[in-house]
mmCIF file of N, CA and C in Angstrom:
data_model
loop_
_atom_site.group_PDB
_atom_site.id
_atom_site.type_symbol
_atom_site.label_atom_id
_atom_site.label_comp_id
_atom_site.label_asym_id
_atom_site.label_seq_id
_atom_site.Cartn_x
_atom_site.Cartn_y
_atom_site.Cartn_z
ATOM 1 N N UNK E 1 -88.408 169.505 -100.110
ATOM 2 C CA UNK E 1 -88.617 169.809 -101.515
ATOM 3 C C UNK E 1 -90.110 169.903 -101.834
ATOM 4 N N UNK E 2 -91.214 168.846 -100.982
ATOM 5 C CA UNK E 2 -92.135 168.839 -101.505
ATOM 6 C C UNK E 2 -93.140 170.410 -101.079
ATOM 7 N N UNK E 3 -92.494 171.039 -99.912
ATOM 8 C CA UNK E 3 -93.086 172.040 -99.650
ATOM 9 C C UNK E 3 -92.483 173.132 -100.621
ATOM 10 N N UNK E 4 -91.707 172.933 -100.817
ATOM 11 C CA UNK E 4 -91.069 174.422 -102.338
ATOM 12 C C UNK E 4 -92.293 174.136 -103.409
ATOM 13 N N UNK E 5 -92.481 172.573 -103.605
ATOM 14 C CA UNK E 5 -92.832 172.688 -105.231
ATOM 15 C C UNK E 5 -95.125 173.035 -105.246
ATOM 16 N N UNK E 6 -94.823 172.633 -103.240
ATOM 17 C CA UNK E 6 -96.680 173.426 -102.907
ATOM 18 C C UNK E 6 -96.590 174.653 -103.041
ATOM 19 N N UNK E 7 -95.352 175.476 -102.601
ATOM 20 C CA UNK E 7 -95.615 176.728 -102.744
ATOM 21 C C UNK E 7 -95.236 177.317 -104.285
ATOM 22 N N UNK E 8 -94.827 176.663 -104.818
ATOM 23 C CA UNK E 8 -94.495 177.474 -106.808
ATOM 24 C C UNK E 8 -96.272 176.974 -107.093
ATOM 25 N N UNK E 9 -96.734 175.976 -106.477
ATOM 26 C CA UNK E 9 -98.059 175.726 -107.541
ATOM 27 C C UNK E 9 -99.257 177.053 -106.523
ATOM 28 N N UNK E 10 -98.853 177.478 -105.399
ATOM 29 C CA UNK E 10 -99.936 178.167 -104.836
ATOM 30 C C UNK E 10 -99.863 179.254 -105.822
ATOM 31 N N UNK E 11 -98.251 179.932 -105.845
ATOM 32 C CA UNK E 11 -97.569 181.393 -106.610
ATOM 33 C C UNK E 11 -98.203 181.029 -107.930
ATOM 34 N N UNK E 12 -98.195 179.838 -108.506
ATOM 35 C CA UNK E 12 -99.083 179.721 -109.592
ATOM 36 C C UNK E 12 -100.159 180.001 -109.969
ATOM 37 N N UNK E 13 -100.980 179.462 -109.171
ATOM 38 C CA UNK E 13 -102.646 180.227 -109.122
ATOM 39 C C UNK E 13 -102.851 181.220 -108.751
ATOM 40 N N UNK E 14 -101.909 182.149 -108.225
ATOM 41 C CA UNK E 14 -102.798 183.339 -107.288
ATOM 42 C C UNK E 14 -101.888 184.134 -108.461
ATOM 43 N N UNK E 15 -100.654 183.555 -109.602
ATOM 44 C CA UNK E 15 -100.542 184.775 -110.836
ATOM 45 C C UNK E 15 -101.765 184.686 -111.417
ATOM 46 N N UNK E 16 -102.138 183.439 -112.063
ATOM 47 C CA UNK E 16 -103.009 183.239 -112.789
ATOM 48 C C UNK E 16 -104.470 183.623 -112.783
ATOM 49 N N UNK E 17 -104.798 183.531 -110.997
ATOM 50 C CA UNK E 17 -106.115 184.259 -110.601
ATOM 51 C C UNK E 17 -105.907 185.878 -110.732
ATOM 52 N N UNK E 18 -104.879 186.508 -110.359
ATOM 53 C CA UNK E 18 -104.675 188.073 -110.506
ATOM 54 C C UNK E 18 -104.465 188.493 -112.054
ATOM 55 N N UNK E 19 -104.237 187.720 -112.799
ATOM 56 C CA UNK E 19 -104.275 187.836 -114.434
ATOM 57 C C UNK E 19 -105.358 187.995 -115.039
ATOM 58 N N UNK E 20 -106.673 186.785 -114.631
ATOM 59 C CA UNK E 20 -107.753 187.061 -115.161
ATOM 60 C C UNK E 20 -108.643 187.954 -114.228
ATOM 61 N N UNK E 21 -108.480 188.706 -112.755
ATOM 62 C CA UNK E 21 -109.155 189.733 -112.144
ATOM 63 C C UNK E 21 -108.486 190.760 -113.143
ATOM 64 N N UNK E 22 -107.469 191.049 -113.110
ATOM 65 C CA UNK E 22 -107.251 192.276 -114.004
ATOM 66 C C UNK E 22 -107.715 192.087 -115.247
ATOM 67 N N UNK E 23 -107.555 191.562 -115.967
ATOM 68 C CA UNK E 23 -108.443 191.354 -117.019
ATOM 69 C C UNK E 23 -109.841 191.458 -116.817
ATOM 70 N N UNK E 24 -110.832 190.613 -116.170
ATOM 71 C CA UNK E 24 -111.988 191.337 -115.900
ATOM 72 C C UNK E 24 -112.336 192.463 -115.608
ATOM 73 N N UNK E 25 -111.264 193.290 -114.723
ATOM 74 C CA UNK E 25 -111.766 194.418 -113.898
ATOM 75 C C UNK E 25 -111.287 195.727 -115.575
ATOM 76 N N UNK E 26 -110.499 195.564 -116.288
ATOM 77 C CA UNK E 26 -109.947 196.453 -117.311
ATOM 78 C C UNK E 26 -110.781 196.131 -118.524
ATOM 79 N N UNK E 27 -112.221 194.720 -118.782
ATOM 80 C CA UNK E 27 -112.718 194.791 -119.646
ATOM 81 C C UNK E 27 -113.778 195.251 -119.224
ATOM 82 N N UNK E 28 -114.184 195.577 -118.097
ATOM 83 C CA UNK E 28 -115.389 196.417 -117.500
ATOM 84 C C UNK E 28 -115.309 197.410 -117.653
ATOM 85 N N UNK E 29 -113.814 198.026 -117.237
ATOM 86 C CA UNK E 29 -113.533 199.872 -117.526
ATOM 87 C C UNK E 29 -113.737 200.127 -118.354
ATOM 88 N N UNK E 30 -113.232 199.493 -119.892
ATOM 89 C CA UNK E 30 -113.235 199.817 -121.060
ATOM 90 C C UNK E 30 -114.425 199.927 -121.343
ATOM 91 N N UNK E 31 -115.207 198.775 -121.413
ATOM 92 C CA UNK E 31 -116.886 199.204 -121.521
ATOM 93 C C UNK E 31 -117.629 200.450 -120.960
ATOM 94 N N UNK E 32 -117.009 200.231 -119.956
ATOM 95 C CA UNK E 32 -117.765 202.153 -118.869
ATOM 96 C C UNK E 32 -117.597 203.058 -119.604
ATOM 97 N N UNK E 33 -115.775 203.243 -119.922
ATOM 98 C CA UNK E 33 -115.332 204.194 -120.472
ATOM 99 C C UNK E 33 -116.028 204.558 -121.807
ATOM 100 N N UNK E 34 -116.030 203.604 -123.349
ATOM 101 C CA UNK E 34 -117.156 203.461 -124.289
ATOM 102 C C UNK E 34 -118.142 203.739 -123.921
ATOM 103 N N UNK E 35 -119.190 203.489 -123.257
ATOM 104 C CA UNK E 35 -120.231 203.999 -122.657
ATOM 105 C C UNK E 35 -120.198 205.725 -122.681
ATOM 106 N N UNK E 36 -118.874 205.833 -121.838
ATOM 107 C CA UNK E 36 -119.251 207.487 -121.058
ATOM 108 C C UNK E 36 -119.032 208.386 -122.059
ATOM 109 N N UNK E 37 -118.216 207.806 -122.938
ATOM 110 C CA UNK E 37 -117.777 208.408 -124.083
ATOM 111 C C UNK E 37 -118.871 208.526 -125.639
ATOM 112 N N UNK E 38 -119.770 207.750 -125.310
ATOM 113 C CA UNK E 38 -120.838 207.823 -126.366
ATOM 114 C C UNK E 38 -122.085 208.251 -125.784
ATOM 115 N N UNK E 39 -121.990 209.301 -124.375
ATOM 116 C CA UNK E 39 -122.949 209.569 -123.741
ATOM 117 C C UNK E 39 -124.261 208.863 -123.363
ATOM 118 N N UNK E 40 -123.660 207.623 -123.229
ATOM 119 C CA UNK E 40 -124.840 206.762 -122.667
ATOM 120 C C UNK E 40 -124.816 206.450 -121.320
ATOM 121 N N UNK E 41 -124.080 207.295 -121.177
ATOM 122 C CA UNK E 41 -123.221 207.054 -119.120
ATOM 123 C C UNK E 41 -122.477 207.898 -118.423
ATOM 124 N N UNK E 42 -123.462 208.668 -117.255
ATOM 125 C CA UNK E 42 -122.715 209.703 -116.404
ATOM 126 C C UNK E 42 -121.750 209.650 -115.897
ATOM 127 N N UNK E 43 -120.988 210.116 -115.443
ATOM 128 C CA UNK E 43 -119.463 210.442 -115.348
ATOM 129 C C UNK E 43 -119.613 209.266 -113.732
ATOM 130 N N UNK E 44 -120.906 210.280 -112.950
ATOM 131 C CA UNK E 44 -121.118 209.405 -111.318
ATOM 132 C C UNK E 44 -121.245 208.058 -111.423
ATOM 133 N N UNK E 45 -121.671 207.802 -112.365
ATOM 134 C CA UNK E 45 -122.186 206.424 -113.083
ATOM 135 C C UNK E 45 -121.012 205.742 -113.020
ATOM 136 N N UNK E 46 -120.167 206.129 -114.030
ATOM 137 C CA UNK E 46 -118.539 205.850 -114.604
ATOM 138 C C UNK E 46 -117.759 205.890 -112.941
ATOM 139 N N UNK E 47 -117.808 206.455 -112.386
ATOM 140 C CA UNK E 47 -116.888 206.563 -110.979
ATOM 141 C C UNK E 47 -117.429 205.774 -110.088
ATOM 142 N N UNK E 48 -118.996 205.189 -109.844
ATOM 143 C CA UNK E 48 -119.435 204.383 -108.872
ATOM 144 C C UNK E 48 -119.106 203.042 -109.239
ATOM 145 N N UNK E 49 -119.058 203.012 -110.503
ATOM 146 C CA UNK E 49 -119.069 201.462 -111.080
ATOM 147 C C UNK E 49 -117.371 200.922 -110.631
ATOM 148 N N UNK E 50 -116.549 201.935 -111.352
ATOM 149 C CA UNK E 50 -115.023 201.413 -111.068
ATOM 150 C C UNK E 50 -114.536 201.312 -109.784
ATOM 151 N N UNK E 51 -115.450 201.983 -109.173
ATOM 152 C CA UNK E 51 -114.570 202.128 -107.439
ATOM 153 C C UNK E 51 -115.538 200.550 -106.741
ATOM 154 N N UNK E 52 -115.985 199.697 -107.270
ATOM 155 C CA UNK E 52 -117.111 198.717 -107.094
ATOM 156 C C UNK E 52 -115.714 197.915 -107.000
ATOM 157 N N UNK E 53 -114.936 197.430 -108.315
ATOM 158 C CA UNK E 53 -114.027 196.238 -108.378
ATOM 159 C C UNK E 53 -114.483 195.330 -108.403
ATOM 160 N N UNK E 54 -114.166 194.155 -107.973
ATOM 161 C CA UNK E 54 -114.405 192.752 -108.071
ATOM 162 C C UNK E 54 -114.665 191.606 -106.866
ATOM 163 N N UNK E 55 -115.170 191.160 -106.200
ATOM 164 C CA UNK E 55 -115.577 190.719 -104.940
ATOM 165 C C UNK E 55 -114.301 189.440 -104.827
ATOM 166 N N UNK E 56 -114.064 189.176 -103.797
ATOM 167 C CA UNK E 56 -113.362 187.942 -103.817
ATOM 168 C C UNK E 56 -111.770 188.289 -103.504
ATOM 169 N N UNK E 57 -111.399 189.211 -102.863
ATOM 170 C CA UNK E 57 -110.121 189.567 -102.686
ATOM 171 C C UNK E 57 -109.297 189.103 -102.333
ATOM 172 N N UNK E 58 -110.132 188.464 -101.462
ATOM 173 C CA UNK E 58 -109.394 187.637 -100.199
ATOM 174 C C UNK E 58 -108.589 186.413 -100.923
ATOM 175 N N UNK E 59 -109.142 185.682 -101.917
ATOM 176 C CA UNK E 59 -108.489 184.776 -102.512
ATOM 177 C C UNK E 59 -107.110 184.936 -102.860
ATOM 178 N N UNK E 60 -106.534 186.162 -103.562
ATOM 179 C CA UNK E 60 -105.214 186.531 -103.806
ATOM 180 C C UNK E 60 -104.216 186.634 -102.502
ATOM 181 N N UNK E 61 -105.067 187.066 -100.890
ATOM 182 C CA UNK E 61 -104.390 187.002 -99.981
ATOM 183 C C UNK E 61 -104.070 185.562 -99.171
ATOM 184 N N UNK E 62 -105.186 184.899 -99.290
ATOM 185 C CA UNK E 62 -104.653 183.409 -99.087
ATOM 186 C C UNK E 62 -103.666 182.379 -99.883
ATOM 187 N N UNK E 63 -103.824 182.782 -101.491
ATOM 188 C CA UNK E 63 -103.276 182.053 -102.004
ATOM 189 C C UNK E 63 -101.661 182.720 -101.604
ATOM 190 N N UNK E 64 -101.331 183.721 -101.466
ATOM 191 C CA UNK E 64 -99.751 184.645 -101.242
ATOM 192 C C UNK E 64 -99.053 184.091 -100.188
ATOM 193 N N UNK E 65 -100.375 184.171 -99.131
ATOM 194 C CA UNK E 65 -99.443 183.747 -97.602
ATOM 195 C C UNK E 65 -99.248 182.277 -97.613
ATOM 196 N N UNK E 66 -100.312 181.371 -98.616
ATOM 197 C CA UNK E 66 -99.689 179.884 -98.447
ATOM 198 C C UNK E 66 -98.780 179.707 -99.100
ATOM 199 N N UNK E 67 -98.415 180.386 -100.372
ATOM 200 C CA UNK E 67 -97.174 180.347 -101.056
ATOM 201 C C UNK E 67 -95.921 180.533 -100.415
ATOM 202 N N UNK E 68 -95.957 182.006 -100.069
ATOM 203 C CA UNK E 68 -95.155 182.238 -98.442
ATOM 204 C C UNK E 68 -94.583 181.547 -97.262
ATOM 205 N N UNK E 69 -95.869 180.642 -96.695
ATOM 206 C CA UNK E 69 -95.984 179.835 -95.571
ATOM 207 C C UNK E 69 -94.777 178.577 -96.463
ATOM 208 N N UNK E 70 -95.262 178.192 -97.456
ATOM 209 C CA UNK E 70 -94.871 176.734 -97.458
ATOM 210 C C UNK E 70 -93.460 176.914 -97.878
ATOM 211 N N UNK E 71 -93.322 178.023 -98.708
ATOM 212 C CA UNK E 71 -91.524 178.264 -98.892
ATOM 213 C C UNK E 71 -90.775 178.562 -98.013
ATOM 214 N N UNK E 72 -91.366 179.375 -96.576
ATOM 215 C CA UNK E 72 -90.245 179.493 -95.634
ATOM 216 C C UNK E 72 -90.827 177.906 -94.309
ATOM 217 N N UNK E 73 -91.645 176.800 -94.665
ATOM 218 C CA UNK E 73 -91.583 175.796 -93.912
ATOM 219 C C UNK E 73 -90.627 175.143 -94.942
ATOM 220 N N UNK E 74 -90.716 175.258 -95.994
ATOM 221 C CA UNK E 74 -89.670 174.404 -96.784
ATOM 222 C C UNK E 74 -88.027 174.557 -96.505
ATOM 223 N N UNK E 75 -87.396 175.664 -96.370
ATOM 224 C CA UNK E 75 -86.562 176.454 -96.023
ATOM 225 C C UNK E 75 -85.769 175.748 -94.408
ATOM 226 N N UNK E 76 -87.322 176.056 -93.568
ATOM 227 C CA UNK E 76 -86.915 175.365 -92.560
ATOM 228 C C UNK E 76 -86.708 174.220 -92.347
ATOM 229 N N UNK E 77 -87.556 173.355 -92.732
ATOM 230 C CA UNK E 77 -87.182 172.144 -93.142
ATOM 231 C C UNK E 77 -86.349 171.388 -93.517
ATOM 232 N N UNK E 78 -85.887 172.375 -94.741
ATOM 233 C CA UNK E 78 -84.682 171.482 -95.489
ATOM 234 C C UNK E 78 -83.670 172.290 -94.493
ATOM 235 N N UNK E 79 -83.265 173.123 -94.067
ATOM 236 C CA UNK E 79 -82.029 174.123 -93.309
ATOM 237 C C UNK E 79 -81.607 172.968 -92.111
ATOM 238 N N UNK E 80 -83.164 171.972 -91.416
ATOM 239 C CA UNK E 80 -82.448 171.288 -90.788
ATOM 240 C C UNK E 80 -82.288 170.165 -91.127
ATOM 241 N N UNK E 81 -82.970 169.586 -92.298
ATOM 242 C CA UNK E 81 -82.120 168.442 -92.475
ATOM 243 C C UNK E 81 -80.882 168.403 -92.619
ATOM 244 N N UNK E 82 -80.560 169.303 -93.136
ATOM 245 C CA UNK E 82 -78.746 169.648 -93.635
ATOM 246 C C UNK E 82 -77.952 169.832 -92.219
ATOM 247 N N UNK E 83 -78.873 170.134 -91.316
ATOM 248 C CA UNK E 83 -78.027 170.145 -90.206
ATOM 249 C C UNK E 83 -77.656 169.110 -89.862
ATOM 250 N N UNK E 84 -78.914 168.193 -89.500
ATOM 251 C CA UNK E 84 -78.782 167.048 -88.639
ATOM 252 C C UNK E 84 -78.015 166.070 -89.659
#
């Protein structure tokens, strides 16, 4: 059980971290976009910046596979206690 309830709190943070990256990364666009749109910002400008994103990716992939990891050790785990 205790490995189900590590992996709902990993699935927890890595919604919560992908909630506020999208949010950062869509209050940046919007600004670009305002920008490009009040001609204070070239289009190359506008396309180098968005294809940039947000550093730190890797965090969403660790937090997934430990979520992952600990629900199918949990799985296994409990599959054999029930056996034995």
């Amino acid at each position: 059980m205790w490995l189900f309830i590590v992996g709902v709190i990993f699935i927890t943070f890595h919604a919560v971290w992908d909630y506020y990256r999208c949010l950062l990364l869509f209050k940046r666009y919007r600004q670009n976009v305002l920008k490009f749109i009040a001609n204070n910002l070239d289009w190359e400008v506008l396309v180098d910046r968005d294809a940039q994103g947000v550093h730190g990716e890797w965090v969403g992939h660790v937090l997934g596979w430990l979520s992952g990891a600990s629900f199918l050790l949990g799985v296994v785990r409990g599959g054999l206690s029930v056996i034995a």
